[in-house]
Short mmCIF file of C-alpha atoms in Angstrom, two decimals:
data_model
loop_
_atom_site.label_atom_id
_atom_site.label_comp_id
_atom_site.label_asym_id
_atom_site.label_seq_id
_atom_site.Cartn_x
_atom_site.Cartn_y
_atom_site.Cartn_z
CA MET I 99 78.44 96.40 75.93
CA LYS I 100 80.73 93.64 74.79
CA LEU I 101 81.99 91.50 77.62
CA LEU I 102 85.69 90.73 77.72
CA ASN I 103 87.15 87.36 78.58
CA LEU I 104 90.00 87.15 81.03
CA SER I 105 92.82 87.20 78.49
CA GLU I 106 91.32 90.33 76.92
CA GLN I 107 91.00 91.91 80.37
CA LEU I 108 94.61 91.04 81.21
CA GLY I 109 95.63 92.42 77.82
CA LEU I 110 94.75 95.86 79.22
CA VAL I 111 97.21 95.55 82.10
CA SER I 112 100.58 97.35 81.85
CA TYR I 113 103.22 94.90 83.02
CA ARG I 114 106.76 95.97 83.79
CA ASN I 115 109.85 94.48 82.19
CA GLN I 116 107.69 92.89 79.55
CA ALA I 117 110.47 93.02 76.99
CA LYS I 118 112.85 91.05 79.17
CA SER I 119 113.02 87.39 78.32
CA GLU I 120 114.32 86.34 81.72
CA ILE I 121 112.26 87.50 84.66
CA LYS I 122 112.59 86.56 88.28
CA PRO I 123 109.28 85.09 89.48
CA HIS I 124 107.99 86.90 92.56
CA ILE I 125 105.73 84.07 93.65
CA ILE I 126 107.05 80.56 94.12
CA VAL I 127 104.43 77.85 94.44
CA ASP I 128 105.22 74.41 95.71
CA THR I 129 102.57 72.64 93.66
CA ASP I 130 103.60 69.35 95.27
CA ILE I 131 101.75 70.57 98.34
CA CYS I 132 98.72 71.59 96.22
CA ASN I 133 98.69 68.18 94.58
CA THR I 134 99.22 66.02 97.63
CA THR I 135 97.98 67.38 100.92
CA CYS I 136 95.87 70.46 100.09
CA PRO I 137 92.21 69.68 100.76
CA HIS I 138 90.64 72.65 98.96
CA LYS I 139 92.88 74.00 96.14
CA CYS I 140 91.43 77.41 96.90
CA THR I 141 93.84 79.39 94.72
CA THR I 142 92.49 77.75 91.55
CA TRP I 143 89.09 79.35 92.22
CA VAL I 144 89.92 82.74 93.69
CA CYS I 145 92.85 84.07 91.60
CA PRO I 146 91.51 87.02 89.56
CA ALA I 147 94.18 86.44 86.90
CA ASN I 148 93.79 82.64 86.73
CA CYS I 149 97.47 82.08 87.47
CA TYR I 150 96.49 78.91 89.29
CA THR I 151 94.75 76.33 87.14
CA MET I 152 93.52 72.81 87.65
CA ASP I 153 93.86 70.37 84.77
CA ASP I 154 91.40 67.61 83.91
CA ALA I 155 93.21 65.25 86.23
CA GLY I 156 92.72 67.71 89.11
CA LYS I 157 96.38 68.72 89.18
CA VAL I 158 97.28 72.30 90.08
CA HIS I 159 99.57 74.33 87.83
CA PHE I 160 100.94 77.81 88.39
CA GLN I 161 102.24 80.53 86.08
CA VAL I 162 103.41 83.92 87.36
CA GLU I 163 103.30 85.88 84.07
CA ASP I 164 99.72 87.13 84.37
CA CYS I 165 99.97 88.02 88.08
CA ILE I 166 98.53 91.43 88.96
CA GLU I 167 99.87 91.43 92.54
CA CYS I 168 96.44 91.51 94.18
CA GLY I 169 97.52 89.26 97.06
CA THR I 170 94.48 87.00 96.92
CA CYS I 171 96.54 83.78 96.77
CA MET I 172 98.74 84.93 99.62
CA TYR I 173 95.66 84.94 101.85
CA ALA I 174 93.86 82.03 100.19
CA CYS I 175 96.65 79.51 100.65
CA ASP I 176 96.86 78.25 104.23
CA GLN I 177 98.91 75.19 103.31
CA GLY I 178 102.32 76.82 103.02
CA ALA I 179 102.51 76.28 99.25
CA VAL I 180 102.61 79.93 98.23
CA ASP I 181 105.78 81.91 98.83
CA TRP I 182 104.59 85.41 97.97
CA ASN I 183 106.72 88.46 97.39
CA TYR I 184 106.49 91.67 95.42
CA PRO I 185 108.30 91.62 92.08
CA ASP I 186 111.77 93.07 91.97
CA PRO I 187 111.53 96.47 90.23
CA GLU I 188 114.48 95.60 87.97
CA ILE I 189 114.12 91.95 87.10
CA GLY I 190 110.62 91.08 88.18
CA ARG I 191 107.40 91.25 86.29
CA GLY I 192 104.55 93.07 87.94
CA VAL I 193 102.17 95.85 87.28
CA THR I 194 102.02 99.59 86.88
CA TRP I 195 98.39 100.65 87.02
CA ASN I 196 97.21 103.35 84.65
CA PHE I 197 94.08 103.99 86.72
CA GLY I 198 94.31 101.85 89.85
CA MET W 286 121.58 109.50 102.75
CA GLU W 287 124.09 107.96 105.21
CA ASP W 288 122.65 109.67 108.25
CA LYS W 289 119.99 108.15 110.35
CA PHE W 290 116.40 109.20 109.73
CA ASP W 291 113.85 109.95 112.40
CA CYS W 292 111.51 107.66 110.56
CA ILE W 293 111.30 105.42 107.51
CA VAL W 294 107.82 105.06 106.03
CA ILE W 295 107.37 101.93 103.93
CA GLY W 296 104.79 102.37 101.19
CA ALA W 297 103.44 105.46 99.44
CA GLY W 298 99.76 104.63 99.52
CA VAL W 299 97.18 106.69 101.33
CA ALA W 300 98.41 105.65 104.80
CA GLY W 301 102.10 106.16 104.04
CA LEU W 302 101.52 109.49 102.32
CA ALA W 303 99.34 110.75 105.18
CA ALA W 304 102.11 109.77 107.61
CA ALA W 305 104.79 111.38 105.43
CA MET W 306 102.81 114.60 105.09
CA THR W 307 102.39 114.81 108.85
CA LEU W 308 106.10 114.10 109.42
CA ALA W 309 107.11 116.79 106.92
CA ARG W 310 104.80 119.36 108.48
CA ASN W 311 106.37 118.62 111.86
CA ASN W 312 109.91 119.06 110.56
CA MET W 313 110.91 115.46 110.83
CA LYS W 314 113.70 113.88 108.82
CA PHE W 315 112.26 110.88 107.04
CA LEU W 316 112.49 108.54 104.09
CA LEU W 317 109.34 107.41 102.29
CA ILE W 318 109.98 104.28 100.23
CA GLU W 319 107.73 103.04 97.45
CA LYS W 320 108.22 99.84 95.45
CA GLY W 321 106.30 101.07 92.38
CA GLU W 322 107.61 103.31 89.63
CA PHE W 323 105.76 106.19 91.29
CA ALA W 324 103.40 106.61 94.24
CA GLY W 325 100.16 104.87 93.28
CA ALA W 326 101.69 102.73 90.54
CA LYS W 327 100.76 99.53 92.36
CA ASN W 328 97.71 100.67 94.26
CA VAL W 329 94.10 99.70 93.66
CA SER W 330 90.93 100.74 95.47
CA GLY W 331 87.19 100.69 94.78
CA GLY W 332 87.31 103.54 95.50
CA VAL W 333 85.74 106.28 97.51
CA LEU W 334 87.80 108.14 100.08
CA TRP W 335 85.15 108.91 102.71
CA GLY W 336 85.17 111.71 105.25
CA SER W 337 86.99 115.01 105.27
CA ASP W 338 90.51 114.15 106.49
CA LEU W 339 91.90 114.92 103.03
CA ASN W 340 91.21 118.56 103.83
CA LYS W 341 93.57 118.25 106.80
CA LEU W 342 96.37 116.99 104.58
CA VAL W 343 95.74 119.27 101.62
CA PRO W 344 93.70 122.24 102.86
CA ASN W 345 91.10 123.44 100.34
CA TYR W 346 92.16 120.73 97.89
CA TRP W 347 88.97 121.35 95.87
CA GLU W 348 90.20 124.78 94.81
CA GLU W 349 92.89 123.24 92.67
CA GLU W 350 91.94 123.11 88.98
CA ASP W 351 93.00 119.52 88.39
CA GLY W 352 93.49 117.91 91.77
CA GLY W 353 94.20 114.21 92.04
CA TRP W 354 90.62 113.24 92.82
CA GLU W 355 87.89 112.38 90.32
CA ARG W 356 84.52 113.52 91.65
CA TYR W 357 82.90 114.36 94.97
CA ILE W 358 79.93 112.29 96.07
CA ASN W 359 76.58 114.06 96.29
CA HIS W 360 74.48 111.09 95.25
CA ARG W 361 74.40 107.76 97.04
CA ARG W 362 72.52 104.65 96.16
CA LEU W 363 72.18 101.22 97.74
CA THR W 364 70.67 98.71 95.33
CA PHE W 365 69.03 95.37 96.03
CA MET W 366 69.19 93.11 93.04
CA ASP W 367 67.46 89.96 91.88
CA GLU W 368 67.70 88.33 88.48
CA GLU W 369 65.39 90.78 86.71
CA SER W 370 65.06 93.80 88.95
CA THR W 371 66.79 96.36 91.08
CA PHE W 372 65.25 98.19 94.01
CA SER W 373 67.30 101.10 95.35
CA LEU W 374 67.57 103.38 98.29
CA ASP W 375 68.60 106.58 96.63
CA PHE W 376 69.77 109.73 98.37
CA LYS W 377 70.93 112.87 96.64
CA SER W 378 71.32 116.13 98.46
CA LYS W 379 72.51 119.63 97.85
CA HIS W 380 74.18 119.62 101.26
CA PHE W 381 76.78 117.21 99.88
CA ASN W 382 77.88 119.97 97.50
CA GLU W 383 79.33 121.95 100.37
CA THR W 384 83.04 121.82 101.07
CA PRO W 385 84.79 120.09 102.67
CA TYR W 386 83.23 117.22 100.78
CA THR W 387 82.38 114.06 102.73
CA GLY W 388 83.53 111.67 100.03
CA VAL W 389 85.60 111.82 96.87
CA VAL W 390 86.07 109.13 94.25
CA VAL W 391 89.70 108.47 93.42
CA LEU W 392 91.77 106.43 91.00
CA ARG W 393 94.88 105.56 92.93
CA SER W 394 97.46 105.73 90.18
CA LYS W 395 96.59 109.40 89.75
CA PHE W 396 95.49 110.30 93.29
CA ASP W 397 98.47 108.87 95.17
CA ASN W 398 100.89 110.43 92.71
CA TRP W 399 99.21 113.81 93.17
CA LEU W 400 99.29 113.45 96.96
CA ALA W 401 102.99 112.50 96.79
CA GLY W 402 103.57 115.78 94.96
CA LYS W 403 101.95 117.58 97.88
CA VAL W 404 104.17 115.68 100.31
CA GLN W 405 107.22 116.72 98.30
CA GLU W 406 106.06 120.35 98.58
CA ALA W 407 105.78 119.90 102.36
CA ILE W 408 109.28 118.40 102.46
CA ASP W 409 110.63 121.35 100.47
CA ALA W 410 109.10 123.73 102.99
CA SER W 411 110.46 121.80 106.00
CA ASP W 412 113.76 122.06 107.88
CA PHE W 413 114.88 118.87 106.16
CA ALA W 414 114.22 119.93 102.59
CA MET W 415 117.55 118.39 101.56
CA ASP W 416 117.48 115.43 103.95
CA SER W 417 114.01 113.93 103.68
CA PHE W 418 113.23 111.91 100.57
CA ILE W 419 110.54 110.12 98.62
CA ALA W 420 112.29 107.17 96.97
CA THR W 421 110.44 105.10 94.37
CA ASP W 422 111.24 101.82 92.64
CA ILE W 423 112.71 100.38 95.82
CA LYS W 424 111.39 97.20 97.35
CA VAL W 425 112.01 96.76 101.06
CA ASP W 426 113.13 93.22 101.78
CA GLU W 427 113.33 93.37 105.52
CA VAL W 428 112.87 95.52 108.60
CA ILE W 429 116.17 95.40 110.47
CA MET W 430 115.63 94.45 114.10
CA GLU W 431 118.19 94.86 116.88
CA ASN W 432 117.24 93.53 120.30
CA ASP W 433 113.68 93.27 119.00
CA LYS W 434 113.58 96.96 118.15
CA ALA W 435 113.36 98.25 114.58
CA VAL W 436 116.44 100.22 113.56
CA GLY W 437 116.03 100.48 109.80
CA ILE W 438 115.29 98.63 106.61
CA LYS W 439 117.16 96.51 104.12
CA THR W 440 116.73 96.62 100.36
CA GLY W 441 118.99 94.39 98.32
CA GLU W 442 122.50 95.14 99.56
CA ASP W 443 121.55 98.54 100.93
CA GLU W 444 120.56 99.41 104.46
CA PHE W 445 118.88 102.58 105.69
CA HIS W 446 118.73 103.36 109.36
CA ALA W 447 116.14 105.19 111.40
CA ASP W 448 114.82 105.58 114.92
CA SER W 449 111.44 104.32 113.80
CA VAL W 450 109.66 102.55 110.98
CA ILE W 451 106.05 103.07 109.91
CA ILE W 452 104.86 100.03 107.99
CA ALA W 453 102.34 101.19 105.38
CA GLU W 454 102.89 98.32 102.97
CA GLY W 455 99.23 97.58 102.31
CA VAL W 456 97.17 94.42 102.59
CA ASN W 457 99.95 92.15 101.32
CA ASN W 458 101.66 92.69 104.62
CA LEU W 459 104.83 90.65 104.37
CA LEU W 460 106.89 92.92 106.62
CA THR W 461 104.11 93.06 109.21
CA ARG W 462 104.34 89.29 109.35
CA GLN W 463 108.14 89.37 109.34
CA VAL W 464 108.25 91.53 112.47
CA GLY W 465 105.70 89.27 114.14
CA LEU W 466 102.78 91.65 114.39
CA GLN W 467 100.58 89.42 112.24
CA ASP W 468 100.46 85.63 112.11
CA LYS W 469 101.90 83.90 109.07
CA TYR W 470 98.42 82.71 108.13
CA VAL W 471 95.41 84.98 108.38
CA PRO W 472 92.04 83.21 108.34
CA ALA W 473 91.05 83.37 104.67
CA ASP W 474 87.40 82.89 105.54
CA HIS W 475 87.18 86.57 106.42
CA MET W 476 88.98 87.77 103.32
CA LEU W 477 87.51 88.74 99.98
CA THR W 478 88.93 89.58 96.61
CA GLY W 479 87.97 92.85 94.96
CA ILE W 480 87.98 93.00 91.17
CA LYS W 481 87.23 96.02 89.08
CA GLU W 482 86.93 97.31 85.56
CA ILE W 483 87.50 100.91 84.57
CA ILE W 484 85.02 101.68 81.81
CA ARG W 485 85.45 104.81 79.73
CA PHE W 486 82.73 106.98 78.18
CA ASP W 487 82.51 110.25 76.40
CA GLN W 488 82.45 112.60 79.40
CA LYS W 489 79.21 114.25 78.27
CA VAL W 490 77.53 110.84 77.96
CA LEU W 491 78.72 109.88 81.44
CA GLU W 492 77.50 113.14 82.98
CA ASP W 493 74.10 112.92 81.32
CA ARG W 494 73.64 109.25 82.11
CA PHE W 495 74.39 109.61 85.80
CA GLN W 496 73.00 113.15 86.16
CA LEU W 497 76.32 114.61 87.21
CA ASN W 498 76.83 118.31 87.49
CA GLY W 499 80.33 119.78 87.28
CA LEU W 500 82.47 117.51 89.44
CA SER W 501 79.61 115.88 91.35
CA GLY W 502 79.58 112.10 91.42
CA MET W 503 77.61 109.05 92.44
CA SER W 504 78.40 106.00 94.52
CA ASN W 505 76.25 102.92 94.15
CA GLU W 506 76.60 99.66 96.07
CA PHE W 507 74.83 96.45 95.11
CA VAL W 508 73.74 93.43 97.07
CA GLY W 509 72.06 90.22 95.91
CA TRP W 510 72.12 88.70 92.42
CA ALA W 511 75.20 90.80 91.57
CA THR W 512 77.50 88.24 93.16
CA ASN W 513 75.77 85.09 91.87
CA GLY W 514 75.35 83.59 95.30
CA ILE W 515 78.83 84.45 96.52
CA GLU W 516 79.25 86.39 99.76
CA GLY W 517 80.04 90.02 98.91
CA GLY W 518 78.64 92.86 96.87
CA GLY W 519 79.08 95.15 93.93
CA PHE W 520 79.95 98.80 93.39
CA LEU W 521 79.76 101.49 90.74
CA TYR W 522 81.49 104.83 91.20
CA THR W 523 81.65 107.67 88.71
CA ASN W 524 85.06 109.15 87.83
CA ARG W 525 85.71 112.11 85.49
CA ASP W 526 85.13 110.24 82.23
CA THR W 527 85.15 106.65 83.45
CA ILE W 528 83.29 104.52 85.95
CA SER W 529 84.76 102.04 88.40
CA LEU W 530 82.59 98.92 88.30
CA GLY W 531 83.45 95.94 90.41
CA LEU W 532 82.71 93.25 92.92
CA VAL W 533 84.04 92.14 96.25
CA LEU W 534 83.80 88.35 96.60
CA GLY W 535 84.42 86.07 99.58
CA LEU W 536 87.28 83.62 99.12
CA LYS W 537 85.54 80.87 101.05
CA ASP W 538 82.38 81.05 98.93
CA LEU W 539 84.27 81.20 95.64
CA ARG W 540 86.11 78.06 96.67
CA GLU W 541 83.08 76.19 98.00
CA LYS W 542 80.74 77.21 95.18
CA GLN W 543 83.48 76.75 92.59
CA GLN W 544 83.20 80.07 90.82
CA LYS W 545 85.84 82.38 89.39
CA PRO W 546 85.82 86.10 90.14
CA TYR W 547 85.98 87.32 86.52
CA ASP W 548 83.06 85.06 85.56
CA VAL W 549 80.99 86.55 88.37
CA LEU W 550 81.91 90.05 87.15
CA ASN W 551 80.62 89.27 83.66
CA HIS W 552 77.48 87.81 85.26
CA PHE W 553 76.97 91.12 87.12
CA LYS W 554 77.49 93.14 83.95
CA GLN W 555 74.75 91.23 82.17
CA HIS W 556 72.08 92.31 84.62
CA PRO W 557 69.66 94.53 82.67
CA THR W 558 70.15 97.48 85.05
CA ILE W 559 73.95 97.30 84.81
CA ALA W 560 73.90 96.64 81.07
CA ASP W 561 71.93 99.89 80.62
CA ALA W 562 74.36 101.78 82.87
CA ILE W 563 77.49 100.68 81.00
CA LYS W 564 76.12 100.66 77.45
CA GLY W 565 78.58 102.07 74.93
CA GLY W 566 81.48 102.09 77.37
CA GLU W 567 84.98 100.86 76.65
CA ILE W 568 86.90 98.82 79.22
CA VAL W 569 90.32 100.38 79.74
CA GLU W 570 91.66 98.52 82.78
CA TYR W 571 91.04 95.38 84.79
CA SER W 572 92.49 95.20 88.30
CA ALA W 573 92.18 93.36 91.59
CA HIS W 574 93.03 93.73 95.26
CA VAL W 575 92.45 91.38 98.20
CA VAL W 576 90.51 92.93 101.11
CA SER W 577 89.39 92.14 104.61
CA SER W 578 85.68 91.93 105.40
CA GLY W 579 86.27 94.18 108.37
CA ASP W 580 86.14 91.23 110.72
CA SER W 581 88.45 92.10 113.58
CA ARG W 582 89.71 88.51 113.61
CA VAL W 583 91.98 89.26 110.63
CA MET W 584 93.50 92.31 112.26
CA PRO W 585 97.00 92.10 113.70
CA LYS W 586 97.48 91.41 117.36
CA GLU W 587 98.90 94.87 117.97
CA LEU W 588 99.55 98.05 116.01
CA TYR W 589 102.98 98.80 117.45
CA LYS W 590 106.14 97.36 118.88
CA ASP W 591 109.53 98.85 119.69
CA GLY W 592 110.37 101.25 116.87
CA ILE W 593 107.45 100.16 114.67
CA LEU W 594 103.96 101.44 113.94
CA LEU W 595 101.46 99.75 111.68
CA VAL W 596 99.03 101.79 109.56
CA GLY W 597 96.31 101.34 106.94
CA GLU W 598 95.64 98.04 105.28
CA ALA W 599 98.90 96.57 106.56
CA ALA W 600 96.84 96.32 109.74
CA ASN W 601 93.79 95.23 107.70
CA LEU W 602 91.98 98.40 108.72
CA LEU W 603 88.96 98.17 106.49
CA MET W 604 85.26 97.79 107.07
CA ASN W 605 81.95 97.55 105.34
CA ALA W 606 79.14 97.75 107.89
CA GLY W 607 76.46 98.46 105.31
CA LYS W 608 76.78 102.20 104.94
CA ALA W 609 79.98 102.36 102.94
CA ILE W 610 83.15 100.45 102.20
CA GLN W 611 85.71 102.29 104.29
CA GLY W 612 89.43 101.71 104.02
CA MET W 613 91.25 104.69 102.56
CA ASP W 614 89.87 107.01 105.25
CA TYR W 615 91.06 104.59 107.94
CA ALA W 616 94.44 104.53 106.20
CA MET W 617 94.63 108.31 106.18
CA ARG W 618 93.65 108.75 109.81
CA SER W 619 95.96 105.98 111.04
CA GLY W 620 98.85 107.46 109.02
CA ILE W 621 98.29 110.88 110.59
CA LEU W 622 98.04 109.46 114.12
CA ALA W 623 101.12 107.28 113.68
CA ALA W 624 103.21 110.22 112.47
CA GLU W 625 102.00 112.37 115.37
CA THR W 626 103.13 109.64 117.73
CA ILE W 627 106.57 109.58 116.08
CA VAL W 628 106.82 113.35 116.55
CA GLU W 629 106.10 112.89 120.26
CA ALA W 630 108.61 110.05 120.46
CA LYS W 631 111.31 112.26 118.99
CA ALA W 632 110.54 115.01 121.50
CA LYS W 633 110.86 112.47 124.30
CA GLY W 634 113.85 110.75 122.74
CA ASP W 635 112.14 107.41 123.24
CA TYR W 636 110.94 105.25 120.38
CA THR W 637 110.20 102.15 122.42
CA SER W 638 106.76 100.69 123.03
CA SER W 639 106.30 102.78 126.12
CA THR W 640 105.95 105.85 123.90
CA LEU W 641 104.63 104.20 120.75
CA LYS W 642 101.74 102.61 122.62
CA GLU W 643 100.26 106.12 122.56
CA TYR W 644 99.44 105.40 118.93
CA ARG W 645 97.20 102.56 120.05
CA THR W 646 95.47 104.91 122.49
CA LYS W 647 94.97 107.53 119.78
CA MET W 648 93.56 104.89 117.44
CA ASP W 649 91.24 103.49 120.13
CA ASP W 650 89.98 107.01 120.80
CA SER W 651 89.46 107.69 117.09
CA TYR W 652 86.40 106.86 115.00
CA VAL W 653 88.42 104.16 113.23
CA MET W 654 88.67 101.70 116.11
CA LYS W 655 85.40 102.86 117.67
CA ASP W 656 83.58 102.00 114.43
CA ILE W 657 85.47 98.77 113.84
CA LYS W 658 84.69 97.63 117.38
CA GLY W 659 81.15 99.02 117.44
CA PHE W 660 80.05 97.53 114.13
CA GLN W 661 81.46 93.99 114.31
CA ASP W 662 77.95 92.58 114.67
CA ALA W 663 76.86 94.53 111.59
CA VAL W 664 79.78 93.07 109.62
CA HIS W 665 78.72 89.57 110.63
CA LEU W 666 75.07 90.29 109.90
CA LEU W 667 75.82 91.64 106.42
CA HIS W 668 77.67 88.49 105.53
CA THR W 669 74.79 86.16 106.40
CA ASP W 670 72.88 84.38 103.67
CA THR W 671 69.68 86.13 104.76
CA MET W 672 71.09 89.59 104.10
CA GLN W 673 73.02 88.54 101.02
CA GLN W 674 70.33 86.62 99.16
CA LYS W 675 66.93 86.47 100.81
CA VAL W 676 66.46 90.15 101.56
CA PRO W 677 67.41 91.37 98.06
CA ASN W 678 65.08 88.79 96.49
CA LEU W 679 62.27 89.71 98.85
CA VAL W 680 62.69 93.44 98.31
CA CYS W 681 62.72 93.08 94.51
CA ASP W 682 59.71 90.74 94.58
CA PHE W 683 57.77 93.29 96.63
CA GLY W 684 58.90 96.12 94.36
CA ARG W 685 57.74 94.29 91.27
CA GLN W 686 54.23 93.88 92.70
CA PHE W 687 54.06 97.35 94.21
CA PHE W 688 55.10 99.15 91.03
CA THR W 689 53.08 96.99 88.64
CA ILE W 690 49.68 98.40 87.61
CA LYS W 691 47.47 95.73 86.10
CA ASN W 692 44.00 97.23 85.60
CA GLU W 693 42.84 94.74 88.17
CA PRO W 694 41.82 95.25 91.79
CA THR W 695 45.08 96.07 93.62
CA PRO W 696 45.92 94.16 96.78
CA LYS W 697 46.96 96.24 99.79
CA SER W 698 50.70 96.74 100.13
CA GLU W 699 50.84 94.77 103.36
CA LYS W 700 49.47 91.74 101.59
CA MET W 701 52.06 92.13 98.84
CA LEU W 702 54.79 92.40 101.42
CA LEU W 703 53.61 89.37 103.38
CA GLY W 704 53.49 87.37 100.15
CA ALA W 705 57.04 88.40 99.27
CA ILE W 706 58.24 87.54 102.76
CA LYS W 707 56.66 84.10 102.61
CA ARG W 708 58.16 83.37 99.20
CA HIS W 709 61.71 84.25 100.18
CA SER W 710 61.93 84.08 103.94
CA SER W 711 59.57 84.05 106.92
CA LEU W 712 58.20 86.56 109.36
CA TRP W 713 60.12 84.85 112.12
CA GLU W 714 63.40 85.07 110.20
CA LEU W 715 62.84 88.74 109.45
CA ALA W 716 61.88 89.48 113.04
CA LYS W 717 65.20 87.96 114.15
CA LEU W 718 67.00 89.93 111.46
CA GLY W 719 65.27 93.16 112.47
CA PHE W 720 66.18 92.59 116.09
CA LYS W 721 69.82 91.98 115.22
CA ALA W 722 69.90 94.89 112.80
CA ARG W 723 68.48 97.28 115.38
CA LYS W 724 71.24 96.40 117.78
CA SER W 725 74.10 96.22 115.32
CA LEU W 726 73.58 98.96 112.76
#
């Protein structure tokens, strides 16, 4: 069976409010904390949607668009950098599972 | 909806729906709030719902033509895996075909929605047919506290009031933390992330491949090479015309060994045994859900406070002690027990801790807390490197020798076993393991 890469896997996810250009991010990450005091940058390894990435210089970046609301980063971050919430049903992004 | 409710249940997952069903059956006036478009829209599980509590909520659910569940389990398999081989404990029995079934595979988007329909039927048959509600697409921002007692919930500008609140919000337990029942930071070392693909087949192909008969199904757990050295394990469950294939991976190990969950999943899928099992399938969904290892250290300090009860994964009620990954059954039982406690509280007219602590007693007396307490050592044992890596390698090494016929003089099995033990572990290490396993399992 053909293996899928992550973007192909995420392409199968049904996101809400996809047509809206302006969405309210449901997770706010203070990447200053990630890039100054965080000793482990755990989120960049554990996020199943790769919303947290580390660039070649070792700097952490975050994007909320691919988030599938699994909660992994909420538990992984013990540095106070991740302000996690569920997406607003009206103006947030977020998922509706077809199978779940 | 201006009037006060007896209870507001936050979250229409298994725990919240079990609570709501019990409240409806006991003629309570309640509001069940769900943030997704429908019950189940945001829920993900492995997932097998173990045990027979579903029959309490929906009696004779199996008689329904197209119930919300996928297949009942009559075939169980635990597989040890090394790079080339798999060695399985395999148990299939006719006695599992008897109802009530002892495990059903579910896909939550369908199952929870179906169960919510049953709850609505119970509401319609209750004294509060016009006053109890299931409300979807509403995100609860806050539990309203007055004098440290819950009196309702806030969503946007709206407030709803109730004598009690059952928090069934799931593992991402923001409200549980808000009301102070769980610390702001939970030790991530005892948390794992579960990732899963739903893979579709022609139903006939699926049934032939996994030897399914009617609605019978198989559950298969994997330990060893599956996780590429990361603490955790794999699973494969058969649905109607899809399989749920996934991994549960420790956050600490992913971080320390610098691996990404989706890469490990593709690694797992390339194992020859898995590749054969999924050949010709089409991936139709990729999902994820953070889970507790079952270590009691991530559980909240308490399951109740004035006006509040905590159920299901909001309380991190989940455990894998080697026999099965249990979570939805804990959710269901805790939801039922919480709702029963609310019914008693209403009868007494007292929703403070002095009544609600009964929920804790009911939980402690139930198999949920007895198992979680009784199998803590097993949880720790399963997450050791010996159990995760050495034992699977040893078992597969032995299997390869035992099942290989070479037209040469065959060594005795004991010699093969001793050789495998020496290559992957030691007699002393296994003796220690056996001693611990005897006590803990």
